[in-house]
Tab-separated table of C-alpha atoms in Angstrom:
chain	number	residue	atom	x	y	z
J	1	MET	CA	-17.156	4.870	-17.248
J	2	THR	CA	-14.874	7.110	-19.396
J	3	GLY	CA	-13.415	10.774	-19.307
J	4	ASN	CA	-10.805	11.681	-21.788
J	5	LYS	CA	-10.938	8.065	-23.168
J	6	ILE	CA	-9.755	7.021	-19.866
J	7	GLU	CA	-11.726	3.770	-18.876
J	8	ILE	CA	-11.322	2.085	-15.506
J	9	PRO	CA	-11.154	-1.585	-15.774
J	10	LYS	CA	-13.922	-3.344	-13.468
J	11	TRP	CA	-10.970	-4.915	-11.481
J	12	VAL	CA	-9.550	-2.099	-10.281
J	13	TRP	CA	-12.988	-1.243	-8.346
J	14	ASP	CA	-13.063	-4.945	-7.282
J	15	PHE	CA	-9.617	-4.413	-5.776
J	16	HIS	CA	-10.637	-1.243	-4.025
J	17	GLY	CA	-13.895	-2.508	-2.680
J	18	HIS	CA	-16.319	0.439	-3.036
J	19	THR	CA	-17.274	3.108	-5.254
J	20	CYS	CA	-15.617	6.494	-4.378
J	21	PRO	CA	-14.474	9.709	-6.274
J	22	PHE	CA	-11.132	9.554	-5.094
J	23	MET	CA	-9.924	6.064	-6.205
J	24	PRO	CA	-10.890	7.562	-9.748
J	25	ILE	CA	-8.677	10.651	-9.457
J	26	GLY	CA	-5.644	8.434	-8.168
J	27	TYR	CA	-6.323	6.382	-11.248
J	28	ARG	CA	-6.472	9.443	-13.718
J	29	MET	CA	-3.414	10.782	-11.970
J	30	GLY	CA	-1.377	7.804	-12.600
J	31	VAL	CA	-2.168	7.557	-16.295
J	32	LEU	CA	-1.503	11.190	-16.837
J	33	ALA	CA	1.855	10.518	-14.633
J	34	MET	CA	2.806	7.634	-17.106
J	35	LYS	CA	2.067	9.776	-19.988
J	36	GLU	CA	4.234	12.871	-19.029
J	37	LEU	CA	6.916	10.354	-18.239
J	38	SER	CA	6.329	8.114	-21.284
J	39	ILE	CA	6.222	5.191	-19.541
J	40	ASP	CA	4.125	2.193	-19.491
J	41	ARG	CA	2.367	0.277	-16.400
J	42	VAL	CA	5.296	-0.879	-14.193
J	43	LYS	CA	5.281	-5.024	-14.298
J	44	ASP	CA	8.148	-5.288	-11.817
J	45	HIS	CA	9.931	-2.287	-10.263
J	46	GLY	CA	10.526	0.352	-12.576
J	47	ALA	CA	8.757	3.215	-11.013
J	48	PHE	CA	8.178	4.911	-7.518
J	49	ALA	CA	5.157	6.581	-6.646
J	50	PHE	CA	5.382	8.914	-3.752
J	51	SER	CA	2.058	10.136	-2.205
J	52	GLU	CA	1.839	13.406	-0.539
J	53	MET	CA	-1.306	11.983	1.516
J	54	GLY	CA	-1.062	11.262	5.194
J	55	VAL	CA	-3.280	9.606	7.796
J	56	GLY	CA	-6.339	10.916	9.847
J	57	HIS	CA	-7.760	12.654	6.633
J	58	PRO	CA	-9.960	11.123	3.804
J	59	GLN	CA	-9.283	11.015	0.100
J	60	THR	CA	-6.394	8.247	0.749
J	61	CYS	CA	-8.603	6.201	-1.600
J	62	MET	CA	-6.537	7.901	-4.443
J	63	MET	CA	-3.457	5.540	-3.452
J	64	ASP	CA	-5.661	2.423	-4.491
J	65	GLY	CA	-6.259	4.151	-7.707
J	66	THR	CA	-2.659	5.151	-8.557
J	67	MET	CA	-1.432	1.776	-7.583
J	68	ALA	CA	-3.535	0.421	-9.923
J	69	ALA	CA	-2.747	2.534	-13.111
J	70	THR	CA	0.773	2.760	-12.711
J	71	GLY	CA	1.673	-0.692	-11.316
J	72	CYS	CA	3.672	0.900	-8.693
J	73	THR	CA	2.254	-1.223	-5.601
J	74	TYR	CA	2.675	-1.081	-2.151
J	75	GLY	CA	3.460	-4.716	-1.947
J	76	LYS	CA	6.421	-4.220	-4.709
J	77	LEU	CA	7.502	-1.568	-2.278
J	78	MET	CA	6.919	0.950	-5.397
J	79	MET	CA	4.320	3.532	-3.516
J	80	GLU	CA	4.952	5.055	-0.117
J	81	ARG	CA	3.169	7.918	1.764
J	82	LEU	CA	5.337	11.366	2.334
J	83	ASP	CA	2.587	12.040	4.896
J	84	TYR	CA	2.389	15.971	3.557
J	85	GLY	CA	-1.406	15.595	4.053
J	86	LYS	CA	-1.526	17.218	0.254
J	87	VAL	CA	-4.038	15.641	-2.369
J	88	ALA	CA	-0.680	15.150	-4.643
J	89	THR	CA	1.404	12.166	-6.146
J	90	ILE	CA	4.895	12.264	-7.592
J	91	LEU	CA	5.943	9.464	-10.376
J	92	TYR	CA	9.541	8.798	-10.741
J	93	ALA	CA	11.160	6.520	-12.945
J	94	PRO	CA	14.561	6.292	-13.247
J	95	GLY	CA	16.185	7.700	-16.246
J	96	LYS	CA	12.746	9.112	-17.360
J	97	GLY	CA	12.641	11.920	-14.454
J	98	ALA	CA	10.106	12.792	-12.349
J	99	VAL	CA	6.782	14.645	-12.239
J	100	ARG	CA	4.382	15.892	-9.724
J	101	ILE	CA	0.711	16.047	-10.085
J	102	TYR	CA	-1.719	17.658	-7.712
J	103	LEU	CA	-5.854	17.852	-7.773
J	104	ARG	CA	-6.082	21.703	-8.097
J	105	SER	CA	-7.841	23.302	-5.396
J	106	GLU	CA	-10.579	24.756	-7.627
J	107	PHE	CA	-11.465	21.282	-8.220
J	108	GLN	CA	-11.203	19.995	-4.581
J	109	ASP	CA	-13.554	22.768	-3.170
J	110	GLU	CA	-15.975	21.954	-6.462
J	111	LEU	CA	-16.198	18.445	-5.757
J	112	GLY	CA	-16.551	19.254	-1.844
J	113	LYS	CA	-20.044	20.267	-2.793
J	114	PHE	CA	-21.328	16.734	-3.800
J	115	GLU	CA	-23.897	15.341	-1.614
J	116	PHE	CA	-21.597	12.116	-1.398
J	117	PHE	CA	-19.187	14.198	0.964
J	118	ALA	CA	-22.232	15.086	3.151
J	119	TYR	CA	-22.664	11.528	3.401
J	120	ARG	CA	-19.267	10.641	4.632
J	121	LYS	CA	-19.010	13.854	6.816
J	122	LYS	CA	-21.818	11.859	8.959
J	123	GLY	CA	-19.365	9.142	9.101
J	124	ILE	CA	-21.684	6.734	6.653
J	125	GLU	CA	-19.308	4.337	4.820
J	126	PRO	CA	-19.009	4.556	0.901
J	127	SER	CA	-20.698	1.138	-0.007
J	128	ASP	CA	-23.643	2.478	2.149
J	129	ILE	CA	-23.997	5.670	0.436
J	130	PRO	CA	-27.184	5.455	-2.125
J	131	GLU	CA	-25.888	4.607	-5.820
J	132	ASP	CA	-27.017	7.578	-7.299
J	133	VAL	CA	-25.334	10.033	-4.815
J	134	THR	CA	-22.055	8.138	-5.580
J	135	GLU	CA	-22.528	8.109	-9.392
J	136	LYS	CA	-23.246	11.820	-9.674
J	137	VAL	CA	-19.581	12.402	-7.948
J	138	VAL	CA	-18.049	9.644	-9.760
J	139	ALA	CA	-19.357	11.022	-12.940
J	140	LYS	CA	-17.806	14.531	-12.351
J	141	VAL	CA	-14.368	13.145	-11.969
J	142	MET	CA	-14.744	11.441	-15.173
J	143	GLU	CA	-16.224	13.837	-17.188
J	144	ALA	CA	-13.391	16.651	-16.451
J	145	SER	CA	-10.537	17.384	-18.168
J	146	ASP	CA	-7.187	16.552	-17.043
J	147	GLU	CA	-6.498	20.499	-17.044
J	148	GLU	CA	-9.701	21.270	-14.724
J	149	LEU	CA	-8.415	18.181	-12.545
J	150	PHE	CA	-4.595	18.848	-12.411
J	151	LYS	CA	-1.722	20.836	-11.983
J	152	VAL	CA	1.267	18.997	-13.310
J	153	GLU	CA	4.991	19.916	-12.714
J	154	LYS	CA	8.220	18.289	-13.448
J	155	LEU	CA	10.711	17.709	-11.239
J	156	PRO	CA	14.251	17.879	-12.757
J	157	ASP	CA	16.256	17.336	-9.917
J	158	PHE	CA	14.386	14.453	-8.110
J	159	THR	CA	16.317	11.492	-7.743
J	160	PHE	CA	15.684	8.271	-5.413
J	161	SER	CA	16.789	4.554	-5.117
J	162	ARG	CA	15.431	2.138	-2.635
J	163	PRO	CA	17.554	0.642	-0.297
J	164	LYS	CA	19.428	-2.165	-1.626
J	165	GLY	CA	17.697	-5.772	-1.029
J	166	SER	CA	19.022	-8.362	0.668
J	167	PHE	CA	18.154	-12.301	0.905
J	168	ALA	CA	20.169	-12.884	4.253
J	169	LYS	CA	18.210	-13.673	7.031
J	170	VAL	CA	18.629	-15.134	10.368
J	171	LYS	CA	16.179	-17.146	13.306
J	172	CYS	CA	15.233	-14.871	16.448
J	173	SER	CA	17.212	-16.799	19.110
J	174	ASN	CA	14.017	-16.183	21.255
J	175	CYS	CA	10.470	-16.959	19.245
J	176	GLY	CA	12.863	-18.995	16.445
J	177	GLU	CA	11.308	-17.405	13.475
J	178	TYR	CA	12.997	-15.778	10.415
J	179	VAL	CA	13.974	-12.360	10.347
J	180	PHE	CA	15.536	-10.440	7.321
J	181	GLU	CA	18.864	-9.257	8.029
J	182	ARG	CA	18.188	-5.310	8.418
J	183	TYR	CA	15.924	-5.859	10.920
J	184	VAL	CA	17.787	-8.489	13.712
J	185	ARG	CA	18.640	-6.673	17.036
J	186	MET	CA	21.016	-7.865	19.522
J	187	LYS	CA	20.210	-8.652	22.725
J	188	ASP	CA	22.163	-10.307	25.284
J	189	GLY	CA	24.510	-11.204	22.729
J	190	GLN	CA	21.765	-12.879	20.916
J	191	PRO	CA	19.940	-12.150	17.298
J	192	MET	CA	16.574	-11.281	17.830
J	193	CYS	CA	13.546	-10.388	16.181
J	194	ILE	CA	12.450	-6.780	17.146
J	195	PRO	CA	9.319	-7.456	19.020
J	196	CYS	CA	11.489	-10.024	21.191
J	197	SER	CA	14.003	-7.643	21.670
J	198	GLY	CA	11.801	-4.922	22.633
J	199	TYR	CA	13.896	-2.296	21.758
J	200	ASP	CA	11.692	-0.812	19.046
J	201	GLN	CA	8.433	1.295	19.986
J	202	THR	CA	7.170	0.718	16.663
J	203	TRP	CA	4.322	-1.892	18.050
J	204	VAL	CA	3.166	0.611	20.879
J	205	ASN	CA	2.958	3.380	18.289
J	206	VAL	CA	1.053	1.622	16.375
J	207	LEU	CA	-1.491	0.333	19.025
J	208	LYS	CA	-1.835	3.952	20.446
J	209	GLY	CA	-2.311	5.264	16.619
J	210	VAL	CA	0.594	7.464	16.952
J	211	GLN	CA	2.222	8.410	13.315
U	1	MET	CA	-4.643	-22.480	-10.025
U	2	THR	CA	-6.023	-24.038	-7.145
U	3	GLY	CA	-4.819	-25.241	-3.660
U	4	ASN	CA	-7.126	-26.012	-0.915
U	5	LYS	CA	-9.640	-25.085	-3.183
U	6	ILE	CA	-8.580	-21.595	-3.197
U	7	GLU	CA	-8.612	-19.906	-6.672
U	8	ILE	CA	-6.696	-16.224	-7.227
U	9	PRO	CA	-8.689	-14.137	-9.680
U	10	LYS	CA	-7.045	-13.300	-12.452
U	11	TRP	CA	-7.724	-9.594	-11.743
U	12	VAL	CA	-4.841	-9.755	-8.687
U	13	TRP	CA	-2.245	-11.077	-10.785
U	14	ASP	CA	-3.232	-8.030	-13.044
U	15	PHE	CA	-3.202	-5.686	-10.428
U	16	HIS	CA	0.383	-7.051	-8.982
U	17	GLY	CA	1.995	-6.799	-12.505
U	18	HIS	CA	3.703	-10.111	-12.485
U	19	THR	CA	3.796	-13.773	-11.492
U	20	CYS	CA	5.950	-14.602	-8.282
U	21	PRO	CA	5.240	-17.062	-5.454
U	22	PHE	CA	4.808	-14.578	-2.515
U	23	MET	CA	1.897	-12.484	-4.159
U	24	PRO	CA	-0.040	-15.892	-3.549
U	25	ILE	CA	1.412	-16.690	-0.256
U	26	GLY	CA	-0.380	-13.416	0.932
U	27	TYR	CA	-3.278	-13.818	-0.617
U	28	ARG	CA	-3.648	-17.483	0.719
U	29	MET	CA	-2.689	-15.693	4.573
U	30	GLY	CA	-5.506	-13.242	3.890
U	31	VAL	CA	-8.331	-15.849	3.009
U	32	LEU	CA	-7.005	-17.777	5.963
U	33	ALA	CA	-6.991	-14.868	8.251
U	34	MET	CA	-10.393	-13.731	7.106
U	35	LYS	CA	-11.521	-17.468	7.669
U	36	GLU	CA	-10.025	-17.427	11.365
U	37	LEU	CA	-12.082	-14.401	12.082
U	38	SER	CA	-15.122	-15.353	10.321
U	39	ILE	CA	-14.982	-12.365	8.469
U	40	ASP	CA	-15.928	-11.583	4.767
U	41	ARG	CA	-13.720	-9.219	2.374
U	42	VAL	CA	-13.804	-5.899	3.580
U	43	LYS	CA	-15.897	-3.453	1.315
U	44	ASP	CA	-14.719	0.084	3.248
U	45	HIS	CA	-12.840	0.023	6.532
U	46	GLY	CA	-13.870	-2.803	8.764
U	47	ALA	CA	-10.454	-4.567	9.193
U	48	PHE	CA	-6.921	-3.746	9.592
U	49	ALA	CA	-3.603	-5.716	8.006
U	50	PHE	CA	-0.553	-4.719	9.645
U	51	SER	CA	2.265	-6.557	7.466
U	52	GLU	CA	5.439	-7.490	9.621
U	53	MET	CA	7.492	-6.892	6.661
U	54	GLY	CA	9.842	-4.281	6.099
U	55	VAL	CA	12.345	-2.801	3.350
U	56	GLY	CA	15.267	-3.843	1.703
U	57	HIS	CA	14.415	-7.518	1.460
U	58	PRO	CA	12.734	-9.878	-0.780
U	59	GLN	CA	9.207	-11.177	-0.474
U	60	THR	CA	7.261	-7.858	0.318
U	61	CYS	CA	5.314	-9.182	-3.006
U	62	MET	CA	2.953	-10.789	-0.280
U	63	MET	CA	1.585	-7.544	0.840
U	64	ASP	CA	-0.072	-7.049	-2.716
U	65	GLY	CA	-2.032	-10.622	-1.973
U	66	THR	CA	-3.237	-9.935	1.288
U	67	MET	CA	-4.459	-6.506	0.226
U	68	ALA	CA	-6.320	-8.263	-2.683
U	69	ALA	CA	-7.809	-10.999	-0.662
U	70	THR	CA	-8.913	-8.985	2.412
U	71	GLY	CA	-9.970	-5.752	1.058
U	72	CYS	CA	-7.572	-3.918	3.537
U	73	THR	CA	-6.026	-1.779	1.088
U	74	TYR	CA	-3.112	0.582	1.352
U	75	GLY	CA	-5.305	3.360	-0.240
U	76	LYS	CA	-7.711	3.127	2.018
U	77	LEU	CA	-5.262	3.230	5.185
U	78	MET	CA	-6.182	-0.263	6.169
U	79	MET	CA	-2.625	-1.686	5.269
U	80	GLU	CA	0.283	-0.490	7.009
U	81	ARG	CA	4.100	-2.244	7.828
U	82	LEU	CA	5.368	-2.587	10.943
U	83	ASP	CA	8.947	-2.772	9.745
U	84	TYR	CA	10.079	-6.049	11.545
U	85	GLY	CA	11.270	-7.960	8.434
U	86	LYS	CA	9.413	-11.054	9.451
U	87	VAL	CA	7.046	-13.306	6.651
U	88	ALA	CA	4.055	-12.146	9.211
U	89	THR	CA	0.546	-10.346	9.223
U	90	ILE	CA	-1.735	-9.619	11.610
U	91	LEU	CA	-5.152	-9.299	10.652
U	92	TYR	CA	-7.583	-7.453	13.044
U	93	ALA	CA	-11.339	-6.632	13.282
U	94	PRO	CA	-12.767	-4.640	15.723
U	95	GLY	CA	-15.154	-7.136	17.772
U	96	LYS	CA	-14.007	-10.008	16.004
U	97	GLY	CA	-10.553	-10.238	17.337
U	98	ALA	CA	-6.730	-10.479	16.163
U	99	VAL	CA	-4.880	-13.227	14.212
U	100	ARG	CA	-1.043	-13.455	13.224
U	101	ILE	CA	-0.148	-15.661	10.435
U	102	TYR	CA	3.378	-16.521	9.939
U	103	LEU	CA	4.893	-18.357	6.808
U	104	ARG	CA	6.661	-21.674	8.432
U	105	SER	CA	10.169	-21.300	8.543
U	106	GLU	CA	10.340	-24.784	6.997
U	107	PHE	CA	8.345	-23.670	4.307
U	108	GLN	CA	10.546	-20.498	3.650
U	109	ASP	CA	13.527	-22.805	3.557
U	110	GLU	CA	11.986	-25.341	0.897
U	111	LEU	CA	10.638	-22.381	-0.956
U	112	GLY	CA	14.175	-20.795	-1.175
U	113	LYS	CA	15.773	-24.041	-2.893
U	114	PHE	CA	13.404	-23.313	-6.141
U	115	GLU	CA	15.417	-21.971	-9.210
U	116	PHE	CA	12.879	-18.928	-9.150
U	117	PHE	CA	15.087	-17.345	-6.408
U	118	ALA	CA	18.107	-18.049	-8.147
U	119	TYR	CA	16.932	-15.744	-10.734
U	120	ARG	CA	16.139	-13.139	-8.236
U	121	LYS	CA	19.120	-13.733	-6.554
U	122	LYS	CA	21.142	-12.510	-9.401
U	123	GLY	CA	18.803	-9.575	-9.936
U	124	ILE	CA	16.394	-10.491	-12.621
U	125	GLU	CA	12.981	-9.488	-12.716
U	126	PRO	CA	10.089	-11.913	-12.205
U	127	SER	CA	8.571	-10.830	-15.572
U	128	ASP	CA	12.015	-11.909	-17.330
U	129	ILE	CA	12.134	-14.997	-15.378
U	130	PRO	CA	11.402	-18.135	-17.897
U	131	GLU	CA	7.612	-18.999	-17.315
U	132	ASP	CA	8.259	-22.450	-16.409
U	133	VAL	CA	10.643	-22.218	-13.648
U	134	THR	CA	7.773	-19.205	-12.408
U	135	GLU	CA	5.256	-22.116	-12.637
U	136	LYS	CA	7.070	-24.531	-10.498
U	137	VAL	CA	7.192	-22.221	-7.615
U	138	VAL	CA	3.788	-20.934	-7.786
U	139	ALA	CA	2.499	-24.516	-8.178
U	140	LYS	CA	4.376	-25.516	-4.829
U	141	VAL	CA	2.571	-22.506	-3.001
U	142	MET	CA	-1.020	-23.416	-4.291
U	143	GLU	CA	-0.607	-26.900	-3.581
U	144	ALA	CA	0.733	-26.578	-0.010
U	145	SER	CA	-2.196	-26.803	2.558
U	146	ASP	CA	-2.760	-24.380	5.016
U	147	GLU	CA	-1.053	-26.455	7.702
U	148	GLU	CA	2.392	-26.781	5.627
U	149	LEU	CA	2.033	-22.846	4.993
U	150	PHE	CA	1.127	-21.401	8.216
U	151	LYS	CA	1.735	-20.743	11.640
U	152	VAL	CA	-1.436	-19.521	13.307
U	153	GLU	CA	-1.504	-17.432	16.385
U	154	LYS	CA	-4.903	-15.971	17.880
U	155	LEU	CA	-4.088	-12.366	19.525
U	156	PRO	CA	-6.977	-12.023	22.193
U	157	ASP	CA	-5.568	-8.381	23.755
U	158	PHE	CA	-4.551	-6.636	20.357
U	159	THR	CA	-6.436	-3.740	19.837
U	160	PHE	CA	-6.108	-0.484	17.492
U	161	SER	CA	-8.123	2.499	16.412
U	162	ARG	CA	-6.822	4.599	13.606
U	163	PRO	CA	-6.346	8.398	14.072
U	164	LYS	CA	-9.799	10.041	14.011
U	165	GLY	CA	-10.105	11.582	10.560
U	166	SER	CA	-10.916	14.994	9.776
U	167	PHE	CA	-11.847	16.876	6.657
U	168	ALA	CA	-10.496	20.184	8.101
U	169	LYS	CA	-7.852	21.934	5.726
U	170	VAL	CA	-6.558	24.957	5.005
U	171	LYS	CA	-4.375	26.734	2.007
U	172	CYS	CA	-0.517	26.906	2.566
U	173	SER	CA	0.639	30.564	2.818
U	174	ASN	CA	3.481	29.929	0.634
U	175	CYS	CA	2.429	27.653	-2.337
U	176	GLY	CA	-1.222	28.018	-2.030
U	177	GLU	CA	-1.974	24.298	-1.980
U	178	TYR	CA	-4.769	22.624	0.288
U	179	VAL	CA	-3.212	20.735	3.315
U	180	PHE	CA	-5.365	18.619	5.518
U	181	GLU	CA	-5.144	20.349	9.079
U	182	ARG	CA	-3.202	17.429	10.869
U	183	TYR	CA	-0.280	18.279	8.749
U	184	VAL	CA	-0.086	22.194	8.530
U	185	ARG	CA	2.903	23.919	10.147
U	186	MET	CA	3.417	27.060	11.454
U	187	LYS	CA	6.099	29.442	10.275
U	188	ASP	CA	6.430	32.917	10.457
U	189	GLY	CA	2.836	33.000	11.953
U	190	GLN	CA	1.746	31.631	8.855
U	191	PRO	CA	0.225	27.996	7.959
U	192	MET	CA	2.604	26.116	5.726
U	193	CYS	CA	2.663	22.775	4.098
U	194	ILE	CA	5.800	20.505	5.272
U	195	PRO	CA	7.638	21.003	2.567
U	196	CYS	CA	7.219	24.557	2.411
U	197	SER	CA	8.181	25.003	6.243
U	198	GLY	CA	11.433	23.224	5.814
U	199	TYR	CA	10.732	21.548	9.164
U	200	ASP	CA	10.210	17.985	8.017
U	201	GLN	CA	12.866	15.910	7.101
U	202	THR	CA	10.753	13.224	5.557
U	203	TRP	CA	11.517	14.583	2.336
U	204	VAL	CA	15.421	14.079	2.795
U	205	ASN	CA	14.984	10.851	4.337
U	206	VAL	CA	13.108	9.157	1.382
U	207	LEU	CA	15.728	10.957	-1.252
U	208	LYS	CA	18.515	9.332	0.904
U	209	GLY	CA	16.901	5.979	1.348
U	210	VAL	CA	16.750	6.576	5.002
U	211	GLN	CA	13.652	4.466	6.829
C-alpha cells in the first residue's frame, strides 16, 4: 500500500496484529514528524514520541504505527501517553527540536463515515470485519496527502530528558526478587518491592480499571 | 537464533531497532506465557500484558519482545507498565486465566557478568557495542532453557477489564481540536481539552521527568 510514496512494511502489520486505518495514520504521522525534524528512524534512544491519546477511546492503534515508523518504542521507554484524548503526537529529538502533528478534525469527520467504523461501534473486532470494508478505509488513509491528513506545528520551547537510569537493584526482603532501586520501599526497616510493601495502590487501580 | 526451538522473526529485531539481550528475554517470556494460558498470539484485544517494569532503569527492552510475541501491543492498549521496577510480566486472558513470569534472580546475576553490560554501564548505546560482544549475551539468552530463565506462577484470582470505550468526542472551545469525551474538561462553562484548560499537570510532570 502506498500514498505519497509511503509504503508500510509488511512486518508493521504483523506487529500490530490486524488491519485498521489508525495504525497507518500513526505510521504516516511518524514518517512526517521525522521529516520535519530531519532525523532518521531511531535505533536506540535518540528521540521521544509523546502520544496525546488516552484510554477508553478508539484510534489508539495509531501509537503502534508511530512506534514502528520512528523506532521510538514503548519498550525502550521512548513512547509515552500524555492522556489528553486527542489524535496527536509530539516527536522530540534533543538538539533537533520538537514537532506536534494532529490528525485534522475534517479528516476525522470524513473517516468516521466509513462502514469500518459502523462495525467497530457494534463491537466487532477489526480482524472480523469484512476485508473489502477494511481495505476501503485503509486506502482512504494511504491515498490522502500529508496536507489533507495533518496539522503540523513546531514546538520551539519543548524540552524533555528522561529520568536518569540506574542499574542498582536490591532483593526484596519479603519475596526475595530483585527490584530496581527507584522502586524499593522500606517497611519495618526492611527493603521491599511495592507489592510486598502494600504501600502502592497501582495494583488495585489496575484491577479496578482506574486510570 | 534458536533456543528451546524458539526463533525470533527478523521483523521483531527491526521493530525494536537494536540487538540486545532483553528484547529476546521478553519475547521468550511472551511465548511461555501464551503456552501456559493455552492461547495464540492476539490479533485484536484478547489478552493483556502487564509489565512490572518501570522507568529509570535498564532492561525495559523486554517489553518490546513481549508485545511482539503476544500481540498485546501498547497501541492497542493491551500492554501497560505496573511500575514496580521488577523484571516480570503478567499475561491475562479473560476466561483463560493469568500467569506471572519473573526472570530468575540467578539468571539476572549471570547475565550481569557479560561484557555487554560493562558497555551499557558506560552509557554506550546497544547499536554501538561491538557485534561479537552482543552476540555472546544474546546467545546466552537464546540457549538457556525456560526453567533456567523463568519462575512461573499462576494467578488464579487475577482479573481485569479495561475501561469501557466510547467514540464520543467534542471540540475544545479554545483550540477547536477534537477531544474524546473522557478527557474533556469544563472551564468558564465551556468544554476544553486538558492542555487548554490548564487543569492537568501531566504536561508539566512529563517536562520535569516526574513519574
